[in-house]
C-alpha cells in the first residue's frame, strides 16, 4: 500500500502540533513538561487522522517521561490504511528546556509489519549516506570503518566528519576517532538530526555513530531507507550504556525480558532491511528550536510559524512545509 500524499501531509501535521505545543516550554527548564505537552498534542492529532495506526516503538521509558507507549493504537481503527508508527515527540528535550538549538519533533510511518518492534532501550547506531552504502559494518573495528568510509567517499580520513553524542560513554570513542585523524562533531543530544545530515549529501557529516535511544534509531533507519542511505544497529543493555550498578542491572533484566517477548536479541546486528523492510516509508520532523535545516517555531503578536521537513521514500522526495497560524 502506497502511503498517499494526503496521508503523508497528515502525518507531517502530527510533528507540527507537537512542536507547537513544546514551544511553550522552551527555556523553562522543565523537559518533562515539554515532553508531556508534545506527547498529548501528538496523540490527539494522530487520533484525528483516518488511518489505523500502532506505535511499534515509542519514547519515554528510558527517561521516565510521558510516552506514546509501544502497542498503543492510534487513529481510526476501522480504517483500511494500517501503519506502523515510530515516534519521538521531542528529540532533544534538554535543548527545549535550555532554549538550545536542534530540538525537533519527529515521527516515521510505514505500512503495518514493516518497522521493527523493539523495546525503548539503548541502541548502538552507524549511519551513512548513499555514497557509502555497504561500506561500513558494526562488526568492524572503528579504524577499519574509517578506512572503508574514506575509500567509499574518496576522501582522506583527515577530511571525514563523524557525528557522535557528547556523552561519557563515548569519550574513549571520540578520542580514537581523533587519534586516527577524523573530525569529531560532538552533539549534546538529538542523534536523529545528525543521522539526517549524514544521509543528505550536501552536509558535512559523513557518518553518525554512537549509542542513543532505540526509538530514534528506528526513525533514523526510516530516513536512511527513504533516501538511499545505510544503517546498522544493535540493541545495548542499560548496564553497558550507563554502568553496571544495581539499579541498571534491574533495568537490564527488564529489557532482556521485553526483547525476548518481542523476538529481538540484544547485541545482534540489525541491518537496515531488518529495521525498515520497505521503501514506502514517511519521515516527518518539525523544528522546535532553530536547526541547520529549518528555522524553529517563531511567533509575534499575531501569529506562529512552524517549519516541517517531510520525506517520502516511495518517490525519494523531500519537501519543506512552512505554515503560519494567526491568533
PDB file of C-alpha atoms in Angstrom:
ATOM      1  CA  UNK A   1       0.000   0.000   0.000  1.00  0.00           C
ATOM      2  CA  UNK A   2       1.494   3.311  -1.119  1.00  0.00           C
ATOM      3  CA  UNK A   3       1.066   5.997   1.507  1.00  0.00           C
ATOM      4  CA  UNK A   4      -0.997   8.694  -0.186  1.00  0.00           C
ATOM      5  CA  UNK A   5       0.163  12.291  -0.355  1.00  0.00           C
ATOM      6  CA  UNK A   6      -2.873  13.255   1.709  1.00  0.00           C
ATOM      7  CA  UNK A   7      -1.908  10.834   4.467  1.00  0.00           C
ATOM      8  CA  UNK A   8       1.749  11.903   4.279  1.00  0.00           C
ATOM      9  CA  UNK A   9       0.802  15.540   4.828  1.00  0.00           C
ATOM     10  CA  UNK A  10      -1.468  14.490   7.704  1.00  0.00           C
ATOM     11  CA  UNK A  11       1.483  12.691   9.284  1.00  0.00           C
ATOM     12  CA  UNK A  12       3.573  15.857   8.887  1.00  0.00           C
ATOM     13  CA  UNK A  13       0.904  17.768  10.794  1.00  0.00           C
ATOM     14  CA  UNK A  14       1.483  15.431  13.758  1.00  0.00           C
ATOM     15  CA  UNK A  15       5.059  16.600  14.327  1.00  0.00           C
ATOM     16  CA  UNK A  16       3.951  20.173  13.720  1.00  0.00           C
ATOM     17  CA  UNK A  17       1.367  20.186  16.524  1.00  0.00           C
ATOM     18  CA  UNK A  18       3.887  18.504  18.833  1.00  0.00           C
ATOM     19  CA  UNK A  19       6.492  21.173  18.099  1.00  0.00           C
ATOM     20  CA  UNK A  20       3.998  23.990  18.622  1.00  0.00           C
ATOM     21  CA  UNK A  21       2.982  22.510  21.980  1.00  0.00           C
ATOM     22  CA  UNK A  22       6.590  22.012  23.073  1.00  0.00           C
ATOM     23  CA  UNK A  23       7.487  25.577  22.095  1.00  0.00           C
ATOM     24  CA  UNK A  24       5.520  26.905  25.072  1.00  0.00           C
ATOM     25  CA  UNK A  25       8.154  25.248  27.293  1.00  0.00           C
ATOM     26  CA  UNK A  26      11.291  26.488  25.532  1.00  0.00           C
ATOM     27  CA  UNK A  27      13.759  27.847  28.077  1.00  0.00           C
ATOM     28  CA  UNK A  28      11.622  26.985  31.107  1.00  0.00           C
ATOM     29  CA  UNK A  29      13.960  24.278  32.456  1.00  0.00           C
ATOM     30  CA  UNK A  30      11.247  21.594  32.586  1.00  0.00           C
ATOM     31  CA  UNK A  31      11.939  18.954  29.961  1.00  0.00           C
ATOM     32  CA  UNK A  32       9.268  16.569  31.260  1.00  0.00           C
ATOM     33  CA  UNK A  33       6.561  19.229  30.989  1.00  0.00           C
ATOM     34  CA  UNK A  34       7.702  19.942  27.424  1.00  0.00           C
ATOM     35  CA  UNK A  35       7.645  16.238  26.571  1.00  0.00           C
ATOM     36  CA  UNK A  36       4.192  15.807  28.134  1.00  0.00           C
ATOM     37  CA  UNK A  37       2.782  18.697  26.100  1.00  0.00           C
ATOM     38  CA  UNK A  38       4.275  17.312  22.881  1.00  0.00           C
ATOM     39  CA  UNK A  39       3.018  13.780  23.584  1.00  0.00           C
ATOM     40  CA  UNK A  40      -0.527  14.942  24.281  1.00  0.00           C
ATOM     41  CA  UNK A  41      -0.632  17.112  21.149  1.00  0.00           C
ATOM     42  CA  UNK A  42       0.803  14.313  19.037  1.00  0.00           C
ATOM     43  CA  UNK A  43      -1.609  11.706  20.379  1.00  0.00           C
ATOM     44  CA  UNK A  44      -4.633  13.968  19.867  1.00  0.00           C
ATOM     45  CA  UNK A  45      -3.654  14.705  16.265  1.00  0.00           C
ATOM     46  CA  UNK A  46      -2.894  11.046  15.471  1.00  0.00           C
ATOM     47  CA  UNK A  47      -6.364  10.129  16.680  1.00  0.00           C
ATOM     48  CA  UNK A  48      -7.917  12.618  14.241  1.00  0.00           C
ATOM     49  CA  UNK A  49      -6.337  11.008  11.164  1.00  0.00           C
ATOM     50  CA  UNK A  50      -8.146   8.383   9.073  1.00  0.00           C
ATOM     51  CA  UNK A  51      -5.691   5.530   9.410  1.00  0.00           C
ATOM     52  CA  UNK A  52      -5.279   2.509  11.653  1.00  0.00           C
ATOM     53  CA  UNK A  53      -2.012   3.089  13.452  1.00  0.00           C
ATOM     54  CA  UNK A  54       0.022   1.268  16.058  1.00  0.00           C
ATOM     55  CA  UNK A  55       3.051   2.575  17.941  1.00  0.00           C
ATOM     56  CA  UNK A  56       5.759  -0.046  17.358  1.00  0.00           C
ATOM     57  CA  UNK A  57       8.441   1.863  19.211  1.00  0.00           C
ATOM     58  CA  UNK A  58       7.802   4.876  21.403  1.00  0.00           C
ATOM     59  CA  UNK A  59       9.670   7.278  23.630  1.00  0.00           C
ATOM     60  CA  UNK A  60       9.548   7.571  27.381  1.00  0.00           C
ATOM     61  CA  UNK A  61      10.664   4.550  29.352  1.00  0.00           C
ATOM     62  CA  UNK A  62      14.345   5.435  29.348  1.00  0.00           C
ATOM     63  CA  UNK A  63      13.769   8.846  30.928  1.00  0.00           C
ATOM     64  CA  UNK A  64      10.625   8.023  32.955  1.00  0.00           C
ATOM     65  CA  UNK A  65       8.843  10.621  30.822  1.00  0.00           C
ATOM     66  CA  UNK A  66       5.300  10.631  29.419  1.00  0.00           C
ATOM     67  CA  UNK A  67       5.052   8.426  26.390  1.00  0.00           C
ATOM     68  CA  UNK A  68       3.175   7.153  23.397  1.00  0.00           C
ATOM     69  CA  UNK A  69       3.580   3.567  24.524  1.00  0.00           C
ATOM     70  CA  UNK A  70       4.581   0.548  22.472  1.00  0.00           C
ATOM     71  CA  UNK A  71       1.481  -1.214  21.183  1.00  0.00           C
ATOM     72  CA  UNK A  72      -0.770   1.841  21.594  1.00  0.00           C
ATOM     73  CA  UNK A  73      -3.462   2.085  18.921  1.00  0.00           C
ATOM     74  CA  UNK A  74      -3.984   5.486  17.317  1.00  0.00           C
ATOM     75  CA  UNK A  75      -6.157   6.864  14.556  1.00  0.00           C
ATOM     76  CA  UNK A  76      -9.340   5.257  13.254  1.00  0.00           C
ATOM     77  CA  UNK A  77      -9.273   1.527  13.951  1.00  0.00           C
ATOM     78  CA  UNK A  78     -11.862   0.834  11.234  1.00  0.00           C
ATOM     79  CA  UNK A  79      -9.735   2.445   8.502  1.00  0.00           C
ATOM     80  CA  UNK A  80      -8.275   0.333   5.695  1.00  0.00           C
ATOM     81  CA  UNK A  81      -4.926   2.147   5.989  1.00  0.00           C
ATOM     82  CA  UNK A  82      -2.774   0.258   8.522  1.00  0.00           C
ATOM     83  CA  UNK A  83       0.511   1.848   9.540  1.00  0.00           C
ATOM     84  CA  UNK A  84       3.359   1.221  11.955  1.00  0.00           C
ATOM     85  CA  UNK A  85       4.462   4.340  13.826  1.00  0.00           C
ATOM     86  CA  UNK A  86       7.873   5.078  15.363  1.00  0.00           C
ATOM     87  CA  UNK A  87       7.815   8.264  17.363  1.00  0.00           C
ATOM     88  CA  UNK A  88       9.853  10.663  19.437  1.00  0.00           C
ATOM     89  CA  UNK A  89       7.699  13.684  20.351  1.00  0.00           C
ATOM     90  CA  UNK A  90      10.846  15.665  21.171  1.00  0.00           C
ATOM     91  CA  UNK A  91      14.310  14.603  20.076  1.00  0.00           C
ATOM     92  CA  UNK A  92      16.249  16.899  22.385  1.00  0.00           C
ATOM     93  CA  UNK A  93      14.077  17.599  25.429  1.00  0.00           C
ATOM     94  CA  UNK A  94      17.047  19.101  27.261  1.00  0.00           C
ATOM     95  CA  UNK A  95      17.581  21.553  24.399  1.00  0.00           C
ATOM     96  CA  UNK A  96      13.955  22.656  24.675  1.00  0.00           C
ATOM     97  CA  UNK A  97      14.294  23.140  28.424  1.00  0.00           C
ATOM     98  CA  UNK A  98      17.512  25.132  27.999  1.00  0.00           C
ATOM     99  CA  UNK A  99      16.497  27.009  24.823  1.00  0.00           C
ATOM    100  CA  UNK A 100      19.296  25.496  22.744  1.00  0.00           C
ATOM    101  CA  UNK A 101      19.324  24.768  19.025  1.00  0.00           C
ATOM    102  CA  UNK A 102      18.418  21.492  17.260  1.00  0.00           C
ATOM    103  CA  UNK A 103      15.353  20.276  19.174  1.00  0.00           C
ATOM    104  CA  UNK A 104      12.863  18.637  16.806  1.00  0.00           C
ATOM    105  CA  UNK A 105       9.628  16.634  16.929  1.00  0.00           C
ATOM    106  CA  UNK A 106       9.937  13.503  14.782  1.00  0.00           C
ATOM    107  CA  UNK A 107       7.872  10.581  13.536  1.00  0.00           C
ATOM    108  CA  UNK A 108       8.253   7.769  10.999  1.00  0.00           C
ATOM    109  CA  UNK A 109       5.413   5.753   9.476  1.00  0.00           C
ATOM    110  CA  UNK A 110       5.264   2.752   7.162  1.00  0.00           C
ATOM    111  CA  UNK A 111       2.765   0.011   6.262  1.00  0.00           C
ATOM    112  CA  UNK A 112       1.908  -2.356   9.128  1.00  0.00           C
ATOM    113  CA  UNK A 113       4.548  -5.003   9.766  1.00  0.00           C
ATOM    114  CA  UNK A 114       7.432  -3.157   8.111  1.00  0.00           C
ATOM    115  CA  UNK A 115       9.016  -1.309  11.077  1.00  0.00           C
ATOM    116  CA  UNK A 116      10.955  -3.228  13.709  1.00  0.00           C
ATOM    117  CA  UNK A 117       9.166  -3.501  17.028  1.00  0.00           C
ATOM    118  CA  UNK A 118      11.643  -3.179  19.869  1.00  0.00           C
ATOM    119  CA  UNK A 119      11.725  -2.016  23.491  1.00  0.00           C
ATOM    120  CA  UNK A 120      12.556   1.571  24.380  1.00  0.00           C
ATOM    121  CA  UNK A 121      16.180   0.990  25.374  1.00  0.00           C
ATOM    122  CA  UNK A 122      19.643   1.949  24.177  1.00  0.00           C
ATOM    123  CA  UNK A 123      20.878   1.214  20.679  1.00  0.00           C
ATOM    124  CA  UNK A 124      24.303   1.420  19.030  1.00  0.00           C
ATOM    125  CA  UNK A 125      23.921   3.037  15.584  1.00  0.00           C
ATOM    126  CA  UNK A 126      26.024   3.530  12.476  1.00  0.00           C
ATOM    127  CA  UNK A 127      24.508   5.746   9.744  1.00  0.00           C
ATOM    128  CA  UNK A 128      25.973   6.770   6.379  1.00  0.00           C
ATOM    129  CA  UNK A 129      24.705   8.307   3.160  1.00  0.00           C
ATOM    130  CA  UNK A 130      24.099   6.658  -0.238  1.00  0.00           C
ATOM    131  CA  UNK A 131      27.728   7.016  -1.397  1.00  0.00           C
ATOM    132  CA  UNK A 132      28.914   4.814   1.497  1.00  0.00           C
ATOM    133  CA  UNK A 133      26.106   2.249   1.357  1.00  0.00           C
ATOM    134  CA  UNK A 134      27.515  -1.180   2.254  1.00  0.00           C
ATOM    135  CA  UNK A 135      30.967   0.201   3.073  1.00  0.00           C
ATOM    136  CA  UNK A 136      30.888   0.047   6.892  1.00  0.00           C
ATOM    137  CA  UNK A 137      29.853  -2.584   9.407  1.00  0.00           C
ATOM    138  CA  UNK A 138      29.357  -2.587  13.180  1.00  0.00           C
ATOM    139  CA  UNK A 139      31.449  -5.755  13.404  1.00  0.00           C
ATOM    140  CA  UNK A 140      34.481  -3.862  12.104  1.00  0.00           C
ATOM    141  CA  UNK A 141      36.919  -2.054  14.379  1.00  0.00           C
ATOM    142  CA  UNK A 142      36.302   1.692  14.281  1.00  0.00           C
ATOM    143  CA  UNK A 143      39.571   2.362  12.458  1.00  0.00           C
ATOM    144  CA  UNK A 144      38.585  -0.091   9.700  1.00  0.00           C
ATOM    145  CA  UNK A 145      35.259   1.664   9.238  1.00  0.00           C
ATOM    146  CA  UNK A 146      37.142   4.936   8.866  1.00  0.00           C
ATOM    147  CA  UNK A 147      39.339   3.362   6.182  1.00  0.00           C
ATOM    148  CA  UNK A 148      36.359   1.901   4.312  1.00  0.00           C
ATOM    149  CA  UNK A 149      34.400   5.144   4.604  1.00  0.00           C
ATOM    150  CA  UNK A 150      37.405   7.083   3.325  1.00  0.00           C
ATOM    151  CA  UNK A 151      37.684   4.788   0.301  1.00  0.00           C
ATOM    152  CA  UNK A 152      33.956   4.876  -0.462  1.00  0.00           C
ATOM    153  CA  UNK A 153      33.799   8.673  -0.327  1.00  0.00           C
ATOM    154  CA  UNK A 154      37.241   9.175  -1.920  1.00  0.00           C
ATOM    155  CA  UNK A 155      38.205  11.455   0.958  1.00  0.00           C
ATOM    156  CA  UNK A 156      41.218  11.206   3.263  1.00  0.00           C
ATOM    157  CA  UNK A 157      40.403  10.265   6.847  1.00  0.00           C
ATOM    158  CA  UNK A 158      41.539  13.734   7.882  1.00  0.00           C
ATOM    159  CA  UNK A 159      38.616  15.143   5.879  1.00  0.00           C
ATOM    160  CA  UNK A 160      35.981  12.833   7.351  1.00  0.00           C
ATOM    161  CA  UNK A 161      33.490  14.289   9.847  1.00  0.00           C
ATOM    162  CA  UNK A 162      31.885  11.886  12.321  1.00  0.00           C
ATOM    163  CA  UNK A 163      28.929  12.982  14.463  1.00  0.00           C
ATOM    164  CA  UNK A 164      28.602  11.417  17.910  1.00  0.00           C
ATOM    165  CA  UNK A 165      26.616  12.213  21.038  1.00  0.00           C
ATOM    166  CA  UNK A 166      28.777  14.005  23.580  1.00  0.00           C
ATOM    167  CA  UNK A 167      28.206  11.550  26.437  1.00  0.00           C
ATOM    168  CA  UNK A 168      30.587   9.954  28.965  1.00  0.00           C
ATOM    169  CA  UNK A 169      30.118   6.551  27.286  1.00  0.00           C
ATOM    170  CA  UNK A 170      31.562   7.997  24.060  1.00  0.00           C
ATOM    171  CA  UNK A 171      34.643   9.820  25.342  1.00  0.00           C
ATOM    172  CA  UNK A 172      37.036   6.981  24.512  1.00  0.00           C
ATOM    173  CA  UNK A 173      35.452   6.569  21.050  1.00  0.00           C
ATOM    174  CA  UNK A 174      35.833  10.272  20.350  1.00  0.00           C
ATOM    175  CA  UNK A 175      39.491  10.020  21.308  1.00  0.00           C
ATOM    176  CA  UNK A 176      40.014   7.046  18.961  1.00  0.00           C
ATOM    177  CA  UNK A 177      38.422   8.967  16.109  1.00  0.00           C
ATOM    178  CA  UNK A 178      40.667  11.960  16.766  1.00  0.00           C
ATOM    179  CA  UNK A 179      43.747   9.728  17.080  1.00  0.00           C
ATOM    180  CA  UNK A 180      43.087   8.427  13.564  1.00  0.00           C
ATOM    181  CA  UNK A 181      42.724  11.977  12.279  1.00  0.00           C
ATOM    182  CA  UNK A 182      38.964  12.184  11.752  1.00  0.00           C
ATOM    183  CA  UNK A 183      36.998  15.289  12.648  1.00  0.00           C
ATOM    184  CA  UNK A 184      34.607  14.743  15.557  1.00  0.00           C
ATOM    185  CA  UNK A 185      31.330  16.656  15.622  1.00  0.00           C
ATOM    186  CA  UNK A 186      30.164  16.308  19.219  1.00  0.00           C
ATOM    187  CA  UNK A 187      26.412  16.791  19.598  1.00  0.00           C
ATOM    188  CA  UNK A 188      24.861  17.283  23.042  1.00  0.00           C
ATOM    189  CA  UNK A 189      21.598  15.468  22.222  1.00  0.00           C
ATOM    190  CA  UNK A 190      19.430  14.599  19.242  1.00  0.00           C
ATOM    191  CA  UNK A 191      21.001  11.967  17.000  1.00  0.00           C
ATOM    192  CA  UNK A 192      18.038  11.840  14.558  1.00  0.00           C
ATOM    193  CA  UNK A 193      19.059  15.208  13.139  1.00  0.00           C
ATOM    194  CA  UNK A 194      22.672  14.034  12.934  1.00  0.00           C
ATOM    195  CA  UNK A 195      21.550  10.888  11.086  1.00  0.00           C
ATOM    196  CA  UNK A 196      19.580  13.007   8.626  1.00  0.00           C
ATOM    197  CA  UNK A 197      22.589  15.232   7.979  1.00  0.00           C
ATOM    198  CA  UNK A 198      24.760  12.134   7.447  1.00  0.00           C
ATOM    199  CA  UNK A 199      22.371  10.846   4.772  1.00  0.00           C
ATOM    200  CA  UNK A 200      21.918  14.154   2.940  1.00  0.00           C
ATOM    201  CA  UNK A 201      24.925  14.549   0.582  1.00  0.00           C
ATOM    202  CA  UNK A 202      25.262  18.326   0.818  1.00  0.00           C
ATOM    203  CA  UNK A 203      26.050  18.380   4.546  1.00  0.00           C
ATOM    204  CA  UNK A 204      29.419  17.913   6.191  1.00  0.00           C
ATOM    205  CA  UNK A 205      28.628  14.880   8.362  1.00  0.00           C
ATOM    206  CA  UNK A 206      29.943  11.691   6.722  1.00  0.00           C
ATOM    207  CA  UNK A 207      28.843   9.240   9.401  1.00  0.00           C
ATOM    208  CA  UNK A 208      26.760   9.245  12.574  1.00  0.00           C
ATOM    209  CA  UNK A 209      27.937   6.762  15.182  1.00  0.00           C
ATOM    210  CA  UNK A 210      27.226   6.034  18.834  1.00  0.00           C
ATOM    211  CA  UNK A 211      24.751   4.730  21.359  1.00  0.00           C
ATOM    212  CA  UNK A 212      21.442   6.520  21.873  1.00  0.00           C
ATOM    213  CA  UNK A 213      17.755   5.700  22.108  1.00  0.00           C
ATOM    214  CA  UNK A 214      16.200   2.860  20.113  1.00  0.00           C
ATOM    215  CA  UNK A 215      13.133   4.898  19.036  1.00  0.00           C
ATOM    216  CA  UNK A 216      15.454   7.469  17.484  1.00  0.00           C
ATOM    217  CA  UNK A 217      17.318   4.560  15.890  1.00  0.00           C
ATOM    218  CA  UNK A 218      14.280   3.192  14.068  1.00  0.00           C
ATOM    219  CA  UNK A 219      13.361   6.722  12.978  1.00  0.00           C
ATOM    220  CA  UNK A 220      16.925   7.200  11.685  1.00  0.00           C
ATOM    221  CA  UNK A 221      16.597   3.892   9.823  1.00  0.00           C
ATOM    222  CA  UNK A 222      13.455   5.239   8.164  1.00  0.00           C
ATOM    223  CA  UNK A 223      15.442   8.263   6.947  1.00  0.00           C
ATOM    224  CA  UNK A 224      18.242   6.074   5.601  1.00  0.00           C
ATOM    225  CA  UNK A 225      15.781   3.749   3.863  1.00  0.00           C
ATOM    226  CA  UNK A 226      13.782   6.612   2.343  1.00  0.00           C
ATOM    227  CA  UNK A 227      16.808   8.460   0.943  1.00  0.00           C
ATOM    228  CA  UNK A 228      19.022   5.534  -0.097  1.00  0.00           C
ATOM    229  CA  UNK A 229      21.469   5.687   2.785  1.00  0.00           C
ATOM    230  CA  UNK A 230      22.568   2.823   5.007  1.00  0.00           C
ATOM    231  CA  UNK A 231      22.437   1.969   8.683  1.00  0.00           C
ATOM    232  CA  UNK A 232      23.308  -0.829  11.058  1.00  0.00           C
ATOM    233  CA  UNK A 233      22.371  -1.033  14.716  1.00  0.00           C
ATOM    234  CA  UNK A 234      22.255  -3.288  17.730  1.00  0.00           C
ATOM    235  CA  UNK A 235      20.358  -3.085  20.989  1.00  0.00           C
ATOM    236  CA  UNK A 236      22.521  -2.350  24.012  1.00  0.00           C
ATOM    237  CA  UNK A 237      21.673  -3.183  27.624  1.00  0.00           C
ATOM    238  CA  UNK A 238      21.307  -0.473  30.256  1.00  0.00           C
ATOM    239  CA  UNK A 239      24.385  -1.722  32.123  1.00  0.00           C
ATOM    240  CA  UNK A 240      26.542  -1.466  29.012  1.00  0.00           C
ATOM    241  CA  UNK A 241      25.279   2.031  28.178  1.00  0.00           C
ATOM    242  CA  UNK A 242      25.039   3.559  31.649  1.00  0.00           C
ATOM    243  CA  UNK A 243      27.184   1.489  34.009  1.00  0.00           C
ATOM    244  CA  UNK A 244      26.932  -1.720  35.994  1.00  0.00           C
ATOM    245  CA  UNK A 245      25.127  -0.828  39.226  1.00  0.00           C
ATOM    246  CA  UNK A 246      22.180  -2.488  40.964  1.00  0.00           C
ATOM    247  CA  UNK A 247      19.546  -0.159  39.522  1.00  0.00           C
ATOM    248  CA  UNK A 248      20.849  -0.585  35.987  1.00  0.00           C
ATOM    249  CA  UNK A 249      21.079  -4.351  36.461  1.00  0.00           C
ATOM    250  CA  UNK A 250      17.373  -4.471  37.330  1.00  0.00           C
ATOM    251  CA  UNK A 251      16.513  -2.335  34.303  1.00  0.00           C
ATOM    252  CA  UNK A 252      18.711  -4.531  32.102  1.00  0.00           C
ATOM    253  CA  UNK A 253      16.810  -7.625  33.268  1.00  0.00           C
ATOM    254  CA  UNK A 254      13.524  -5.952  32.278  1.00  0.00           C
ATOM    255  CA  UNK A 255      15.000  -5.021  28.895  1.00  0.00           C
ATOM    256  CA  UNK A 256      16.117  -8.594  28.272  1.00  0.00           C
ATOM    257  CA  UNK A 257      12.617  -9.866  29.091  1.00  0.00           C
ATOM    258  CA  UNK A 258      10.961  -7.352  26.748  1.00  0.00           C
ATOM    259  CA  UNK A 259      13.417  -8.227  23.969  1.00  0.00           C
ATOM    260  CA  UNK A 260      12.577 -11.911  24.376  1.00  0.00           C
ATOM    261  CA  UNK A 261       8.857 -11.134  24.223  1.00  0.00           C
ATOM    262  CA  UNK A 262       9.317  -9.077  21.043  1.00  0.00           C
ATOM    263  CA  UNK A 263      11.630 -11.562  19.362  1.00  0.00           C
ATOM    264  CA  UNK A 264      14.717  -9.350  19.158  1.00  0.00           C
ATOM    265  CA  UNK A 265      18.166 -10.023  20.599  1.00  0.00           C
ATOM    266  CA  UNK A 266      20.438  -7.668  22.497  1.00  0.00           C
ATOM    267  CA  UNK A 267      23.796  -7.372  20.749  1.00  0.00           C
ATOM    268  CA  UNK A 268      22.651  -8.812  17.408  1.00  0.00           C
ATOM    269  CA  UNK A 269      23.409  -6.626  14.390  1.00  0.00           C
ATOM    270  CA  UNK A 270      20.255  -5.226  12.834  1.00  0.00           C
ATOM    271  CA  UNK A 271      20.505  -4.409   9.140  1.00  0.00           C
ATOM    272  CA  UNK A 272      18.586  -1.570   7.542  1.00  0.00           C
ATOM    273  CA  UNK A 273      16.224  -4.132   5.986  1.00  0.00           C
ATOM    274  CA  UNK A 274      15.578  -5.656   9.431  1.00  0.00           C
ATOM    275  CA  UNK A 275      14.638  -2.271  10.875  1.00  0.00           C
ATOM    276  CA  UNK A 276      12.639  -0.914   7.928  1.00  0.00           C
ATOM    277  CA  UNK A 277      11.635  -3.512   5.338  1.00  0.00           C
ATOM    278  CA  UNK A 278      10.099  -1.160   2.761  1.00  0.00           C
ATOM    279  CA  UNK A 279      10.977   1.955   0.779  1.00  0.00           C
ATOM    280  CA  UNK A 280       7.370   3.074   1.270  1.00  0.00           C
ATOM    281  CA  UNK A 281       8.181   4.999   4.424  1.00  0.00           C
ATOM    282  CA  UNK A 282       7.392   8.509   5.615  1.00  0.00           C
ATOM    283  CA  UNK A 283       9.565  10.662   7.876  1.00  0.00           C
ATOM    284  CA  UNK A 284       8.440  13.986   9.297  1.00  0.00           C
ATOM    285  CA  UNK A 285      10.322  16.455  11.503  1.00  0.00           C
ATOM    286  CA  UNK A 286       9.303  19.878  12.777  1.00  0.00           C
ATOM    287  CA  UNK A 287      11.887  22.179  14.303  1.00  0.00           C
ATOM    288  CA  UNK A 288      11.089  23.433  17.805  1.00  0.00           C
ATOM    289  CA  UNK A 289      14.283  25.436  18.163  1.00  0.00           C
ATOM    290  CA  UNK A 290      16.449  26.529  15.185  1.00  0.00           C
ATOM    291  CA  UNK A 291      18.328  23.815  13.279  1.00  0.00           C
ATOM    292  CA  UNK A 292      20.743  23.785  10.363  1.00  0.00           C
ATOM    293  CA  UNK A 293      17.901  22.581   8.110  1.00  0.00           C
ATOM    294  CA  UNK A 294      14.915  24.532   9.401  1.00  0.00           C
ATOM    295  CA  UNK A 295      14.044  27.545  11.480  1.00  0.00           C
ATOM    296  CA  UNK A 296      12.426  26.796  14.821  1.00  0.00           C
ATOM    297  CA  UNK A 297       8.955  27.879  15.865  1.00  0.00           C
ATOM    298  CA  UNK A 298       8.700  31.656  15.610  1.00  0.00           C
ATOM    299  CA  UNK A 299       5.978  33.939  16.892  1.00  0.00           C
ATOM    300  CA  UNK A 300       4.872  37.523  17.100  1.00  0.00           C
ATOM    301  CA  UNK A 301       1.807  39.297  18.456  1.00  0.00           C
ATOM    302  CA  UNK A 302      -0.339  37.993  15.617  1.00  0.00           C
ATOM    303  CA  UNK A 303       0.832  34.514  14.647  1.00  0.00           C
ATOM    304  CA  UNK A 304       3.066  31.464  14.997  1.00  0.00           C
ATOM    305  CA  UNK A 305       5.111  29.893  12.205  1.00  0.00           C
ATOM    306  CA  UNK A 306       6.244  26.262  12.003  1.00  0.00           C
ATOM    307  CA  UNK A 307       8.702  24.614   9.605  1.00  0.00           C
ATOM    308  CA  UNK A 308       8.446  20.910   8.798  1.00  0.00           C
ATOM    309  CA  UNK A 309      10.526  18.521   6.721  1.00  0.00           C
ATOM    310  CA  UNK A 310       8.596  15.696   5.013  1.00  0.00           C
ATOM    311  CA  UNK A 311      10.486  12.815   3.377  1.00  0.00           C
ATOM    312  CA  UNK A 312       8.638  10.228   1.270  1.00  0.00           C
ATOM    313  CA  UNK A 313      10.580   7.076   0.477  1.00  0.00           C
ATOM    314  CA  UNK A 314       8.147   5.989  -2.242  1.00  0.00           C
ATOM    315  CA  UNK A 315       9.435   8.659  -4.619  1.00  0.00           C
ATOM    316  CA  UNK A 316      12.614   9.709  -2.749  1.00  0.00           C
ATOM    317  CA  UNK A 317      11.247  13.213  -2.247  1.00  0.00           C
ATOM    318  CA  UNK A 318      11.984  15.820   0.400  1.00  0.00           C
ATOM    319  CA  UNK A 319       9.564  18.687   0.953  1.00  0.00           C
ATOM    320  CA  UNK A 320       9.692  21.610   3.339  1.00  0.00           C
ATOM    321  CA  UNK A 321       6.400  22.875   4.707  1.00  0.00           C
ATOM    322  CA  UNK A 322       6.041  26.356   6.149  1.00  0.00           C
ATOM    323  CA  UNK A 323       2.782  27.051   7.973  1.00  0.00           C
ATOM    324  CA  UNK A 324       1.779  30.307   9.627  1.00  0.00           C
ATOM    325  CA  UNK A 325      -1.096  30.313  12.110  1.00  0.00           C
ATOM    326  CA  UNK A 326      -2.808  33.554  13.060  1.00  0.00           C
ATOM    327  CA  UNK A 327      -4.090  34.115  16.557  1.00  0.00           C
TER     328      UNK A 327
END
